[in-house]
PDB file of C-alpha atoms in Angstrom:
ATOM      1  CA  UNK A   1     -55.872  80.492  18.527  1.00 44.00           C
ATOM      2  CA  UNK A   2     -52.737  78.732  19.630  1.00 47.00           C
ATOM      3  CA  UNK A   3     -49.677  79.545  17.735  1.00 47.00           C
ATOM      4  CA  UNK A   4     -47.381  76.704  16.763  1.00 48.00           C
ATOM      5  CA  UNK A   5     -43.703  77.057  16.225  1.00 49.00           C
ATOM      6  CA  UNK A   6     -42.496  76.056  12.778  1.00 50.00           C
ATOM      7  CA  UNK A   7     -40.090  73.145  12.812  1.00 54.00           C
ATOM      8  CA  UNK A   8     -36.681  73.889  11.313  1.00 54.00           C
ATOM      9  CA  UNK A   9     -36.212  72.277   7.994  1.00 60.00           C
ATOM     10  CA  UNK A  10     -33.315  69.812   7.839  1.00 57.00           C
ATOM     11  CA  UNK A  11     -31.224  70.086   4.713  1.00 56.00           C
ATOM     12  CA  UNK A  12     -31.662  67.197   2.326  1.00 58.00           C
ATOM     13  CA  UNK A  13     -28.675  64.929   1.838  1.00 55.00           C
ATOM     14  CA  UNK A  14     -27.170  65.131  -1.622  1.00 59.00           C
ATOM     15  CA  UNK A  15     -27.954  62.165  -3.854  1.00 59.00           C
ATOM     16  CA  UNK A  16     -25.265  59.471  -3.824  1.00 57.00           C
ATOM     17  CA  UNK A  17     -22.830  59.624  -6.634  1.00 55.00           C
ATOM     18  CA  UNK A  18     -23.126  56.758  -9.065  1.00 53.00           C
ATOM     19  CA  UNK A  19     -20.473  54.084  -8.658  1.00 51.00           C
ATOM     20  CA  UNK A  20     -17.696  54.416 -11.106  1.00 54.00           C
ATOM     21  CA  UNK A  21     -17.485  51.423 -13.319  1.00 53.00           C
ATOM     22  CA  UNK A  22     -14.646  50.658 -15.610  1.00 54.00           C
ATOM     23  CA  UNK A  23     -15.409  50.830 -19.263  1.00 60.00           C
ATOM     24  CA  UNK A  24     -15.652  47.598 -21.297  1.00 62.00           C
ATOM     25  CA  UNK A  25     -12.543  48.636 -23.222  1.00 64.00           C
ATOM     26  CA  UNK A  26     -10.531  48.988 -20.009  1.00 63.00           C
ATOM     27  CA  UNK A  27     -11.725  45.604 -18.732  1.00 61.00           C
ATOM     28  CA  UNK A  28     -10.811  44.012 -22.062  1.00 67.00           C
ATOM     29  CA  UNK A  29      -7.318  45.469 -21.888  1.00 66.00           C
ATOM     30  CA  UNK A  30      -6.851  44.242 -18.310  1.00 63.00           C
ATOM     31  CA  UNK A  31      -8.001  40.736 -19.190  1.00 67.00           C
ATOM     32  CA  UNK A  32      -5.768  40.660 -22.271  1.00 70.00           C
ATOM     33  CA  UNK A  33      -2.775  41.769 -20.232  1.00 71.00           C
ATOM     34  CA  UNK A  34      -3.413  39.054 -17.656  1.00 79.00           C
ATOM     35  CA  UNK A  35      -3.685  36.362 -20.319  1.00 80.00           C
ATOM     36  CA  UNK A  36      -0.479  37.526 -22.004  1.00 83.00           C
ATOM     37  CA  UNK A  37       1.348  37.503 -18.667  1.00 81.00           C
ATOM     38  CA  UNK A  38       0.138  34.005 -17.786  1.00 81.00           C
ATOM     39  CA  UNK A  39       1.036  32.658 -21.222  1.00 84.00           C
ATOM     40  CA  UNK A  40       4.494  34.242 -21.028  1.00 86.00           C
ATOM     41  CA  UNK A  41       5.136  32.569 -17.662  1.00 87.00           C
ATOM     42  CA  UNK A  42       3.945  29.204 -19.004  1.00 84.00           C
ATOM     43  CA  UNK A  43       6.142  29.465 -22.106  1.00 86.00           C
ATOM     44  CA  UNK A  44       9.172  30.340 -19.956  1.00 88.00           C
ATOM     45  CA  UNK A  45       8.473  27.365 -17.698  1.00 85.00           C
ATOM     46  CA  UNK A  46       8.040  25.070 -20.723  1.00 80.00           C
ATOM     47  CA  UNK A  47      11.357  26.254 -22.159  1.00 83.00           C
ATOM     48  CA  UNK A  48      13.134  25.607 -18.852  1.00 86.00           C
ATOM     49  CA  UNK A  49      11.495  22.182 -18.427  1.00 81.00           C
ATOM     50  CA  UNK A  50      11.789  20.874 -21.984  1.00 83.00           C
ATOM     51  CA  UNK A  51      15.011  22.616 -23.008  1.00 84.00           C
ATOM     52  CA  UNK A  52      17.347  19.932 -21.602  1.00 85.00           C
ATOM     53  CA  UNK A  53      15.179  17.155 -23.043  1.00 86.00           C
ATOM     54  CA  UNK A  54      15.318  18.795 -26.467  1.00 87.00           C
ATOM     55  CA  UNK A  55      19.114  19.067 -26.263  1.00 86.00           C
ATOM     56  CA  UNK A  56      19.361  15.371 -25.372  1.00 88.00           C
ATOM     57  CA  UNK A  57      17.041  14.465 -28.256  1.00 88.00           C
ATOM     58  CA  UNK A  58      19.089  16.475 -30.752  1.00 88.00           C
ATOM     59  CA  UNK A  59      22.329  15.073 -29.338  1.00 87.00           C
ATOM     60  CA  UNK A  60      21.073  11.514 -29.793  1.00 88.00           C
ATOM     61  CA  UNK A  61      20.924  12.153 -33.553  1.00 88.00           C
ATOM     62  CA  UNK A  62      24.511  13.429 -33.828  1.00 86.00           C
ATOM     63  CA  UNK A  63      27.913  11.735 -33.597  1.00 85.00           C
ATOM     64  CA  UNK A  64      29.991  12.307 -30.490  1.00 83.00           C
ATOM     65  CA  UNK A  65      32.655  14.444 -32.174  1.00 85.00           C
ATOM     66  CA  UNK A  66      30.028  16.948 -33.354  1.00 84.00           C
ATOM     67  CA  UNK A  67      28.514  17.100 -29.874  1.00 83.00           C
ATOM     68  CA  UNK A  68      31.895  17.879 -28.332  1.00 82.00           C
ATOM     69  CA  UNK A  69      32.594  20.607 -30.884  1.00 84.00           C
ATOM     70  CA  UNK A  70      29.183  22.321 -30.562  1.00 83.00           C
ATOM     71  CA  UNK A  71      26.825  20.839 -27.938  1.00 79.00           C
ATOM     72  CA  UNK A  72      23.770  22.926 -28.873  1.00 81.00           C
ATOM     73  CA  UNK A  73      23.936  22.789 -32.676  1.00 79.00           C
ATOM     74  CA  UNK A  74      21.277  21.154 -34.800  1.00 81.00           C
ATOM     75  CA  UNK A  75      22.034  17.742 -36.340  1.00 81.00           C
ATOM     76  CA  UNK A  76      23.200  17.876 -39.949  1.00 78.00           C
ATOM     77  CA  UNK A  77      21.454  14.571 -40.687  1.00 73.00           C
ATOM     78  CA  UNK A  78      19.110  12.290 -38.752  1.00 74.00           C
ATOM     79  CA  UNK A  79      21.485   9.457 -37.893  1.00 76.00           C
ATOM     80  CA  UNK A  80      19.896   6.588 -35.950  1.00 84.00           C
ATOM     81  CA  UNK A  81      23.115   4.640 -35.459  1.00 87.00           C
ATOM     82  CA  UNK A  82      23.313   5.810 -31.832  1.00 87.00           C
ATOM     83  CA  UNK A  83      19.954   4.177 -31.108  1.00 90.00           C
ATOM     84  CA  UNK A  84      21.011   0.938 -32.799  1.00 88.00           C
ATOM     85  CA  UNK A  85      24.227   0.869 -30.779  1.00 87.00           C
ATOM     86  CA  UNK A  86      22.430   1.585 -27.511  1.00 86.00           C
ATOM     87  CA  UNK A  87      19.703  -0.995 -28.179  1.00 89.00           C
ATOM     88  CA  UNK A  88      21.935  -3.867 -29.288  1.00 83.00           C
ATOM     89  CA  UNK A  89      25.516  -3.350 -28.077  1.00 79.00           C
ATOM     90  CA  UNK A  90      24.646  -1.814 -24.701  1.00 76.00           C
ATOM     91  CA  UNK A  91      21.843  -4.341 -23.951  1.00 81.00           C
ATOM     92  CA  UNK A  92      19.326  -1.557 -23.425  1.00 88.00           C
ATOM     93  CA  UNK A  93      16.882  -3.563 -25.499  1.00 89.00           C
ATOM     94  CA  UNK A  94      16.888  -6.328 -22.870  1.00 91.00           C
ATOM     95  CA  UNK A  95      16.468  -3.859 -20.016  1.00 93.00           C
ATOM     96  CA  UNK A  96      13.713  -2.042 -21.901  1.00 93.00           C
ATOM     97  CA  UNK A  97      11.693  -5.205 -22.547  1.00 94.00           C
ATOM     98  CA  UNK A  98      12.125  -6.270 -18.912  1.00 95.00           C
ATOM     99  CA  UNK A  99      10.723  -2.933 -17.747  1.00 95.00           C
ATOM    100  CA  UNK A 100       7.821  -3.129 -20.188  1.00 95.00           C
ATOM    101  CA  UNK A 101       6.887  -6.625 -19.014  1.00 96.00           C
ATOM    102  CA  UNK A 102       7.163  -5.842 -15.290  1.00 96.00           C
ATOM    103  CA  UNK A 103       5.356  -2.504 -15.534  1.00 95.00           C
ATOM    104  CA  UNK A 104       2.428  -3.718 -17.621  1.00 95.00           C
ATOM    105  CA  UNK A 105       1.881  -6.857 -15.527  1.00 96.00           C
ATOM    106  CA  UNK A 106       2.135  -5.081 -12.169  1.00 96.00           C
ATOM    107  CA  UNK A 107      -0.139  -2.193 -13.178  1.00 95.00           C
ATOM    108  CA  UNK A 108      -2.710  -4.570 -14.688  1.00 95.00           C
ATOM    109  CA  UNK A 109      -2.718  -6.750 -11.562  1.00 95.00           C
ATOM    110  CA  UNK A 110      -2.949  -3.743  -9.236  1.00 95.00           C
ATOM    111  CA  UNK A 111      -5.833  -2.096 -11.109  1.00 94.00           C
ATOM    112  CA  UNK A 112      -7.744  -5.354 -11.559  1.00 94.00           C
ATOM    113  CA  UNK A 113      -7.612  -6.283  -7.873  1.00 93.00           C
ATOM    114  CA  UNK A 114      -8.340  -2.719  -6.744  1.00 93.00           C
ATOM    115  CA  UNK A 115     -11.371  -2.105  -8.941  1.00 93.00           C
ATOM    116  CA  UNK A 116     -12.967  -5.424  -7.931  1.00 91.00           C
ATOM    117  CA  UNK A 117     -12.317  -4.800  -4.235  1.00 91.00           C
ATOM    118  CA  UNK A 118     -13.541  -1.206  -4.447  1.00 91.00           C
ATOM    119  CA  UNK A 119     -16.773  -2.386  -6.074  1.00 91.00           C
ATOM    120  CA  UNK A 120     -17.474  -4.876  -3.298  1.00 90.00           C
ATOM    121  CA  UNK A 121     -16.607  -2.471  -0.475  1.00 91.00           C
ATOM    122  CA  UNK A 122     -18.517   0.558  -1.778  1.00 89.00           C
ATOM    123  CA  UNK A 123     -21.519  -1.033  -3.495  1.00 85.00           C
ATOM    124  CA  UNK A 124     -22.320  -3.924  -1.137  1.00 84.00           C
ATOM    125  CA  UNK A 125     -23.322  -3.966   2.534  1.00 81.00           C
ATOM    126  CA  UNK A 126     -21.711  -6.600   4.774  1.00 82.00           C
ATOM    127  CA  UNK A 127     -20.209  -6.872   8.232  1.00 87.00           C
ATOM    128  CA  UNK A 128     -16.647  -5.560   8.476  1.00 84.00           C
ATOM    129  CA  UNK A 129     -16.879  -3.401   5.376  1.00 86.00           C
ATOM    130  CA  UNK A 130     -15.615  -0.250   7.144  1.00 87.00           C
ATOM    131  CA  UNK A 131     -12.697  -2.142   8.699  1.00 89.00           C
ATOM    132  CA  UNK A 132     -11.726  -3.626   5.336  1.00 88.00           C
ATOM    133  CA  UNK A 133     -11.783  -0.202   3.677  1.00 87.00           C
ATOM    134  CA  UNK A 134      -9.668   1.266   6.479  1.00 88.00           C
ATOM    135  CA  UNK A 135      -7.251  -1.648   6.174  1.00 88.00           C
ATOM    136  CA  UNK A 136      -6.618  -0.906   2.509  1.00 85.00           C
ATOM    137  CA  UNK A 137      -6.317   2.846   3.009  1.00 85.00           C
ATOM    138  CA  UNK A 138      -3.902   2.361   5.948  1.00 86.00           C
ATOM    139  CA  UNK A 139      -1.268   1.308   3.442  1.00 83.00           C
ATOM    140  CA  UNK A 140      -0.957   4.952   2.374  1.00 84.00           C
ATOM    141  CA  UNK A 141       0.449   5.856   5.781  1.00 85.00           C
ATOM    142  CA  UNK A 142       3.256   3.279   5.785  1.00 80.00           C
ATOM    143  CA  UNK A 143       5.996   3.636   3.148  1.00 80.00           C
ATOM    144  CA  UNK A 144       6.698   0.236   1.630  1.00 78.00           C
ATOM    145  CA  UNK A 145      10.459   0.827   1.612  1.00 81.00           C
ATOM    146  CA  UNK A 146      10.482   0.798   5.416  1.00 82.00           C
ATOM    147  CA  UNK A 147       9.593  -2.893   5.298  1.00 84.00           C
ATOM    148  CA  UNK A 148      12.393  -3.822   2.916  1.00 87.00           C
ATOM    149  CA  UNK A 149      14.059  -6.283   5.282  1.00 89.00           C
ATOM    150  CA  UNK A 150      10.893  -8.326   6.019  1.00 90.00           C
ATOM    151  CA  UNK A 151      10.012  -8.208   2.320  1.00 90.00           C
ATOM    152  CA  UNK A 152      13.435  -9.522   1.375  1.00 91.00           C
ATOM    153  CA  UNK A 153      13.252 -12.387   3.885  1.00 92.00           C
ATOM    154  CA  UNK A 154       9.716 -13.249   2.755  1.00 92.00           C
ATOM    155  CA  UNK A 155      10.770 -13.253  -0.897  1.00 92.00           C
ATOM    156  CA  UNK A 156      13.837 -15.326  -0.089  1.00 92.00           C
ATOM    157  CA  UNK A 157      11.708 -17.919   1.681  1.00 93.00           C
ATOM    158  CA  UNK A 158       9.293 -18.016  -1.254  1.00 91.00           C
ATOM    159  CA  UNK A 159      11.985 -18.166  -3.938  1.00 92.00           C
ATOM    160  CA  UNK A 160      11.000 -14.770  -5.383  1.00 92.00           C
ATOM    161  CA  UNK A 161      14.380 -13.053  -5.096  1.00 93.00           C
ATOM    162  CA  UNK A 162      15.967 -12.396  -8.511  1.00 93.00           C
ATOM    163  CA  UNK A 163      12.671 -13.003 -10.311  1.00 94.00           C
ATOM    164  CA  UNK A 164      10.384 -10.754 -12.275  1.00 95.00           C
ATOM    165  CA  UNK A 165       7.369 -12.306 -10.548  1.00 94.00           C
ATOM    166  CA  UNK A 166       8.569 -10.987  -7.186  1.00 94.00           C
ATOM    167  CA  UNK A 167       8.829  -7.439  -8.525  1.00 95.00           C
ATOM    168  CA  UNK A 168       5.400  -7.684 -10.161  1.00 96.00           C
ATOM    169  CA  UNK A 169       3.755  -8.796  -6.907  1.00 94.00           C
ATOM    170  CA  UNK A 170       5.617  -6.148  -4.905  1.00 94.00           C
ATOM    171  CA  UNK A 171       4.689  -3.288  -7.226  1.00 95.00           C
ATOM    172  CA  UNK A 172       1.060  -4.424  -7.437  1.00 94.00           C
ATOM    173  CA  UNK A 173       0.722  -4.718  -3.658  1.00 92.00           C
ATOM    174  CA  UNK A 174       2.369  -1.358  -2.986  1.00 91.00           C
ATOM    175  CA  UNK A 175       0.087   0.383  -5.496  1.00 92.00           C
ATOM    176  CA  UNK A 176      -3.202  -1.041  -4.205  1.00 92.00           C
ATOM    177  CA  UNK A 177      -3.736   1.468  -1.316  1.00 92.00           C
ATOM    178  CA  UNK A 178      -3.602   4.544  -3.557  1.00 92.00           C
ATOM    179  CA  UNK A 179      -5.629   2.872  -6.302  1.00 93.00           C
ATOM    180  CA  UNK A 180      -8.277   1.764  -3.816  1.00 91.00           C
ATOM    181  CA  UNK A 181      -8.431   5.253  -2.319  1.00 91.00           C
ATOM    182  CA  UNK A 182      -9.171   6.847  -5.708  1.00 90.00           C
ATOM    183  CA  UNK A 183     -11.595   4.182  -6.945  1.00 91.00           C
ATOM    184  CA  UNK A 184     -13.608   3.958  -3.718  1.00 91.00           C
ATOM    185  CA  UNK A 185     -14.064   7.717  -3.643  1.00 87.00           C
ATOM    186  CA  UNK A 186     -15.215   7.671  -7.249  1.00 87.00           C
ATOM    187  CA  UNK A 187     -17.594   4.715  -6.868  1.00 88.00           C
ATOM    188  CA  UNK A 188     -19.282   6.194  -3.803  1.00 86.00           C
ATOM    189  CA  UNK A 189     -20.540   9.026  -5.994  1.00 84.00           C
ATOM    190  CA  UNK A 190     -22.264   6.763  -8.510  1.00 84.00           C
ATOM    191  CA  UNK A 191     -26.080   6.662  -8.212  1.00 84.00           C
ATOM    192  CA  UNK A 192     -27.566   3.487  -6.787  1.00 83.00           C
ATOM    193  CA  UNK A 193     -30.537   3.715  -9.174  1.00 85.00           C
ATOM    194  CA  UNK A 194     -28.369   2.475 -12.034  1.00 83.00           C
ATOM    195  CA  UNK A 195     -27.712  -0.808 -10.242  1.00 84.00           C
ATOM    196  CA  UNK A 196     -31.354  -1.152  -9.244  1.00 82.00           C
ATOM    197  CA  UNK A 197     -32.472  -0.676 -12.837  1.00 86.00           C
ATOM    198  CA  UNK A 198     -29.950  -3.249 -14.049  1.00 84.00           C
ATOM    199  CA  UNK A 199     -31.050  -5.708 -11.377  1.00 84.00           C
ATOM    200  CA  UNK A 200     -34.680  -5.289 -12.413  1.00 85.00           C
ATOM    201  CA  UNK A 201     -33.619  -6.256 -15.933  1.00 82.00           C
ATOM    202  CA  UNK A 202     -32.205  -9.509 -14.550  1.00 82.00           C
ATOM    203  CA  UNK A 203     -28.492  -8.592 -14.326  1.00 81.00           C
ATOM    204  CA  UNK A 204     -26.403 -10.313 -11.649  1.00 85.00           C
ATOM    205  CA  UNK A 205     -23.468  -8.800  -9.746  1.00 82.00           C
ATOM    206  CA  UNK A 206     -20.934  -9.739 -12.389  1.00 82.00           C
ATOM    207  CA  UNK A 207     -23.016  -8.242 -15.158  1.00 86.00           C
ATOM    208  CA  UNK A 208     -23.598  -5.055 -13.167  1.00 86.00           C
ATOM    209  CA  UNK A 209     -19.879  -4.726 -12.473  1.00 86.00           C
ATOM    210  CA  UNK A 210     -18.852  -5.297 -16.099  1.00 86.00           C
ATOM    211  CA  UNK A 211     -21.614  -3.422 -17.962  1.00 86.00           C
ATOM    212  CA  UNK A 212     -22.596  -0.648 -15.532  1.00 86.00           C
ATOM    213  CA  UNK A 213     -19.773   0.175 -13.122  1.00 88.00           C
ATOM    214  CA  UNK A 214     -16.687  -0.249 -15.316  1.00 88.00           C
ATOM    215  CA  UNK A 215     -17.839   2.122 -18.093  1.00 87.00           C
ATOM    216  CA  UNK A 216     -18.656   4.769 -15.482  1.00 87.00           C
ATOM    217  CA  UNK A 217     -15.291   4.529 -13.689  1.00 88.00           C
ATOM    218  CA  UNK A 218     -13.224   4.533 -16.884  1.00 86.00           C
ATOM    219  CA  UNK A 219     -11.809   8.052 -16.254  1.00 84.00           C
ATOM    220  CA  UNK A 220     -10.728   7.047 -12.748  1.00 87.00           C
ATOM    221  CA  UNK A 221      -9.165   3.857 -14.117  1.00 89.00           C
ATOM    222  CA  UNK A 222      -7.137   5.929 -16.579  1.00 86.00           C
ATOM    223  CA  UNK A 223      -5.889   8.171 -13.778  1.00 87.00           C
ATOM    224  CA  UNK A 224      -4.772   5.365 -11.470  1.00 91.00           C
ATOM    225  CA  UNK A 225      -3.183   3.480 -14.377  1.00 90.00           C
ATOM    226  CA  UNK A 226      -1.014   6.446 -15.322  1.00 88.00           C
ATOM    227  CA  UNK A 227      -0.145   7.246 -11.724  1.00 89.00           C
ATOM    228  CA  UNK A 228       0.966   3.641 -11.169  1.00 92.00           C
ATOM    229  CA  UNK A 229       2.772   3.333 -14.491  1.00 93.00           C
ATOM    230  CA  UNK A 230       5.189   6.216 -13.939  1.00 91.00           C
ATOM    231  CA  UNK A 231       6.675   5.249 -10.526  1.00 92.00           C
ATOM    232  CA  UNK A 232       6.844   1.583 -11.498  1.00 94.00           C
ATOM    233  CA  UNK A 233       8.735   2.360 -14.698  1.00 94.00           C
ATOM    234  CA  UNK A 234      11.128   4.754 -12.962  1.00 92.00           C
ATOM    235  CA  UNK A 235      11.751   2.678  -9.842  1.00 93.00           C
ATOM    236  CA  UNK A 236      15.416   2.031  -9.160  1.00 92.00           C
ATOM    237  CA  UNK A 237      15.395   0.846  -5.559  1.00 92.00           C
ATOM    238  CA  UNK A 238      13.601  -2.508  -5.621  1.00 93.00           C
ATOM    239  CA  UNK A 239      15.262  -3.917  -8.790  1.00 94.00           C
ATOM    240  CA  UNK A 240      18.661  -2.963  -7.401  1.00 92.00           C
ATOM    241  CA  UNK A 241      18.003  -4.855  -4.147  1.00 92.00           C
ATOM    242  CA  UNK A 242      16.008  -7.854  -5.381  1.00 92.00           C
ATOM    243  CA  UNK A 243      17.617  -8.647  -8.735  1.00 92.00           C
ATOM    244  CA  UNK A 244      20.985 -10.366  -9.159  1.00 90.00           C
ATOM    245  CA  UNK A 245      21.169 -11.436 -12.783  1.00 90.00           C
ATOM    246  CA  UNK A 246      22.067  -8.520 -15.083  1.00 89.00           C
ATOM    247  CA  UNK A 247      19.869  -9.949 -17.840  1.00 90.00           C
ATOM    248  CA  UNK A 248      16.849  -9.397 -15.571  1.00 93.00           C
ATOM    249  CA  UNK A 249      17.618  -5.757 -14.809  1.00 93.00           C
ATOM    250  CA  UNK A 250      15.052  -3.073 -15.539  1.00 94.00           C
ATOM    251  CA  UNK A 251      16.032  -0.002 -17.481  1.00 93.00           C
ATOM    252  CA  UNK A 252      16.697   2.324 -14.474  1.00 91.00           C
ATOM    253  CA  UNK A 253      19.230  -0.158 -13.057  1.00 92.00           C
ATOM    254  CA  UNK A 254      20.600  -1.013 -16.501  1.00 89.00           C
ATOM    255  CA  UNK A 255      21.268   2.672 -17.187  1.00 87.00           C
ATOM    256  CA  UNK A 256      23.786   2.762 -14.335  1.00 86.00           C
ATOM    257  CA  UNK A 257      25.966   0.210 -16.111  1.00 83.00           C
ATOM    258  CA  UNK A 258      25.264   1.935 -19.407  1.00 83.00           C
ATOM    259  CA  UNK A 259      26.533   5.267 -18.069  1.00 81.00           C
ATOM    260  CA  UNK A 260      29.763   3.707 -16.860  1.00 78.00           C
ATOM    261  CA  UNK A 261      30.450   1.916 -20.138  1.00 77.00           C
ATOM    262  CA  UNK A 262      29.440   4.662 -22.584  1.00 75.00           C
ATOM    263  CA  UNK A 263      30.274   7.801 -20.604  1.00 76.00           C
ATOM    264  CA  UNK A 264      32.651   8.976 -23.360  1.00 78.00           C
ATOM    265  CA  UNK A 265      30.224   8.200 -26.199  1.00 83.00           C
ATOM    266  CA  UNK A 266      27.832  11.098 -25.790  1.00 84.00           C
ATOM    267  CA  UNK A 267      25.640  10.254 -28.786  1.00 86.00           C
ATOM    268  CA  UNK A 268      24.962   6.708 -27.587  1.00 87.00           C
ATOM    269  CA  UNK A 269      24.465   7.968 -24.048  1.00 88.00           C
ATOM    270  CA  UNK A 270      21.839  10.472 -25.176  1.00 89.00           C
ATOM    271  CA  UNK A 271      20.111   7.802 -27.261  1.00 89.00           C
ATOM    272  CA  UNK A 272      19.855   5.559 -24.203  1.00 89.00           C
ATOM    273  CA  UNK A 273      18.258   8.361 -22.199  1.00 89.00           C
ATOM    274  CA  UNK A 274      15.669   8.964 -24.914  1.00 91.00           C
ATOM    275  CA  UNK A 275      14.864   5.240 -25.056  1.00 91.00           C
ATOM    276  CA  UNK A 276      14.255   5.236 -21.297  1.00 90.00           C
ATOM    277  CA  UNK A 277      12.115   8.379 -21.499  1.00 90.00           C
ATOM    278  CA  UNK A 278      10.065   7.460 -24.576  1.00 89.00           C
ATOM    279  CA  UNK A 279       7.385   5.212 -22.965  1.00 90.00           C
ATOM    280  CA  UNK A 280       6.518   7.766 -20.297  1.00 88.00           C
ATOM    281  CA  UNK A 281       6.325  10.560 -22.859  1.00 86.00           C
ATOM    282  CA  UNK A 282       4.032   8.527 -25.109  1.00 86.00           C
ATOM    283  CA  UNK A 283       1.762   7.460 -22.256  1.00 85.00           C
ATOM    284  CA  UNK A 284       1.320  10.997 -20.952  1.00 81.00           C
ATOM    285  CA  UNK A 285       0.883  12.414 -24.459  1.00 79.00           C
ATOM    286  CA  UNK A 286      -1.871  10.001 -25.482  1.00 77.00           C
ATOM    287  CA  UNK A 287      -3.563   9.769 -22.081  1.00 72.00           C
ATOM    288  CA  UNK A 288      -3.546  13.454 -21.107  1.00 69.00           C
ATOM    289  CA  UNK A 289      -7.209  13.851 -22.071  1.00 70.00           C
ATOM    290  CA  UNK A 290      -8.196  10.838 -19.966  1.00 67.00           C
ATOM    291  CA  UNK A 291      -6.168  12.174 -17.036  1.00 66.00           C
ATOM    292  CA  UNK A 292      -7.903  15.558 -17.127  1.00 67.00           C
ATOM    293  CA  UNK A 293     -11.368  14.004 -17.482  1.00 63.00           C
ATOM    294  CA  UNK A 294     -10.657  11.648 -14.589  1.00 58.00           C
ATOM    295  CA  UNK A 295      -9.354  14.391 -12.304  1.00 57.00           C
ATOM    296  CA  UNK A 296     -12.372  16.623 -13.014  1.00 58.00           C
ATOM    297  CA  UNK A 297     -15.002  13.885 -13.157  1.00 55.00           C
ATOM    298  CA  UNK A 298     -16.205  14.472  -9.614  1.00 50.00           C
ATOM    299  CA  UNK A 299     -16.753  18.215 -10.026  1.00 47.00           C
ATOM    300  CA  UNK A 300     -20.119  17.851 -11.757  1.00 47.00           C
ATOM    301  CA  UNK A 301     -21.458  15.400  -9.161  1.00 47.00           C
TER     302      UNK A 301
END
């Protein structure tokens, strides 16, 4: 018999320790602490951002002598005489209506042209389509204010200086590149089967555009409308350069004269600021849901 040597037994490794997991109560406390911290930061930011606006709003409802005695006190009564004085005596009503007319017309023209052009470029195949899309988007790389001198000479030759029509055309043209960029990106994500189904039902291009495409791009239209409304309403540069008659001034330019004339009348001055701010506040308040749905519309695609 042959004897065999016994192999040495290797010690077994100890079983791995189970991973330590935090208890549900500890995770709940951590999540609650994070939410409280985030909400505290947001409330502090809101107080810093809206605090001055609230002081101006309260000051617009108080007479000037009360504001000078205690600038941060609450109004004893809601007096609207400052708004009446700012609207009528300071001609802010004229400037306000000029801004409303110019802003609405320019935004409507810009969005109308852009959505029709975006539909043709993204949903139809033709020669030069890529060049035409690049031509529109190239406007984002060139600030319009750099071409002020050629624009002024062109407007002077066409009789558009000191006219609201000139400002409307200028604002609409300068807003088309950004509007086209947003709408073309949105329309490229729409399924082609919707158009094919509509065409099988006998719909032509106009019917497809009006009944199929426009309802689908409504969130994007809301986004570009708001993003064109705000800079057009707040623009100070072009009205200052292109307008001569004070009765044609927009509200940003009219506020400069208003500040010089009513710098001592704090109540009327605050009322004028609230009048200039009110349209933007209302637009963003009522369209915030459309803005969020438009900005997140492409996530689910």
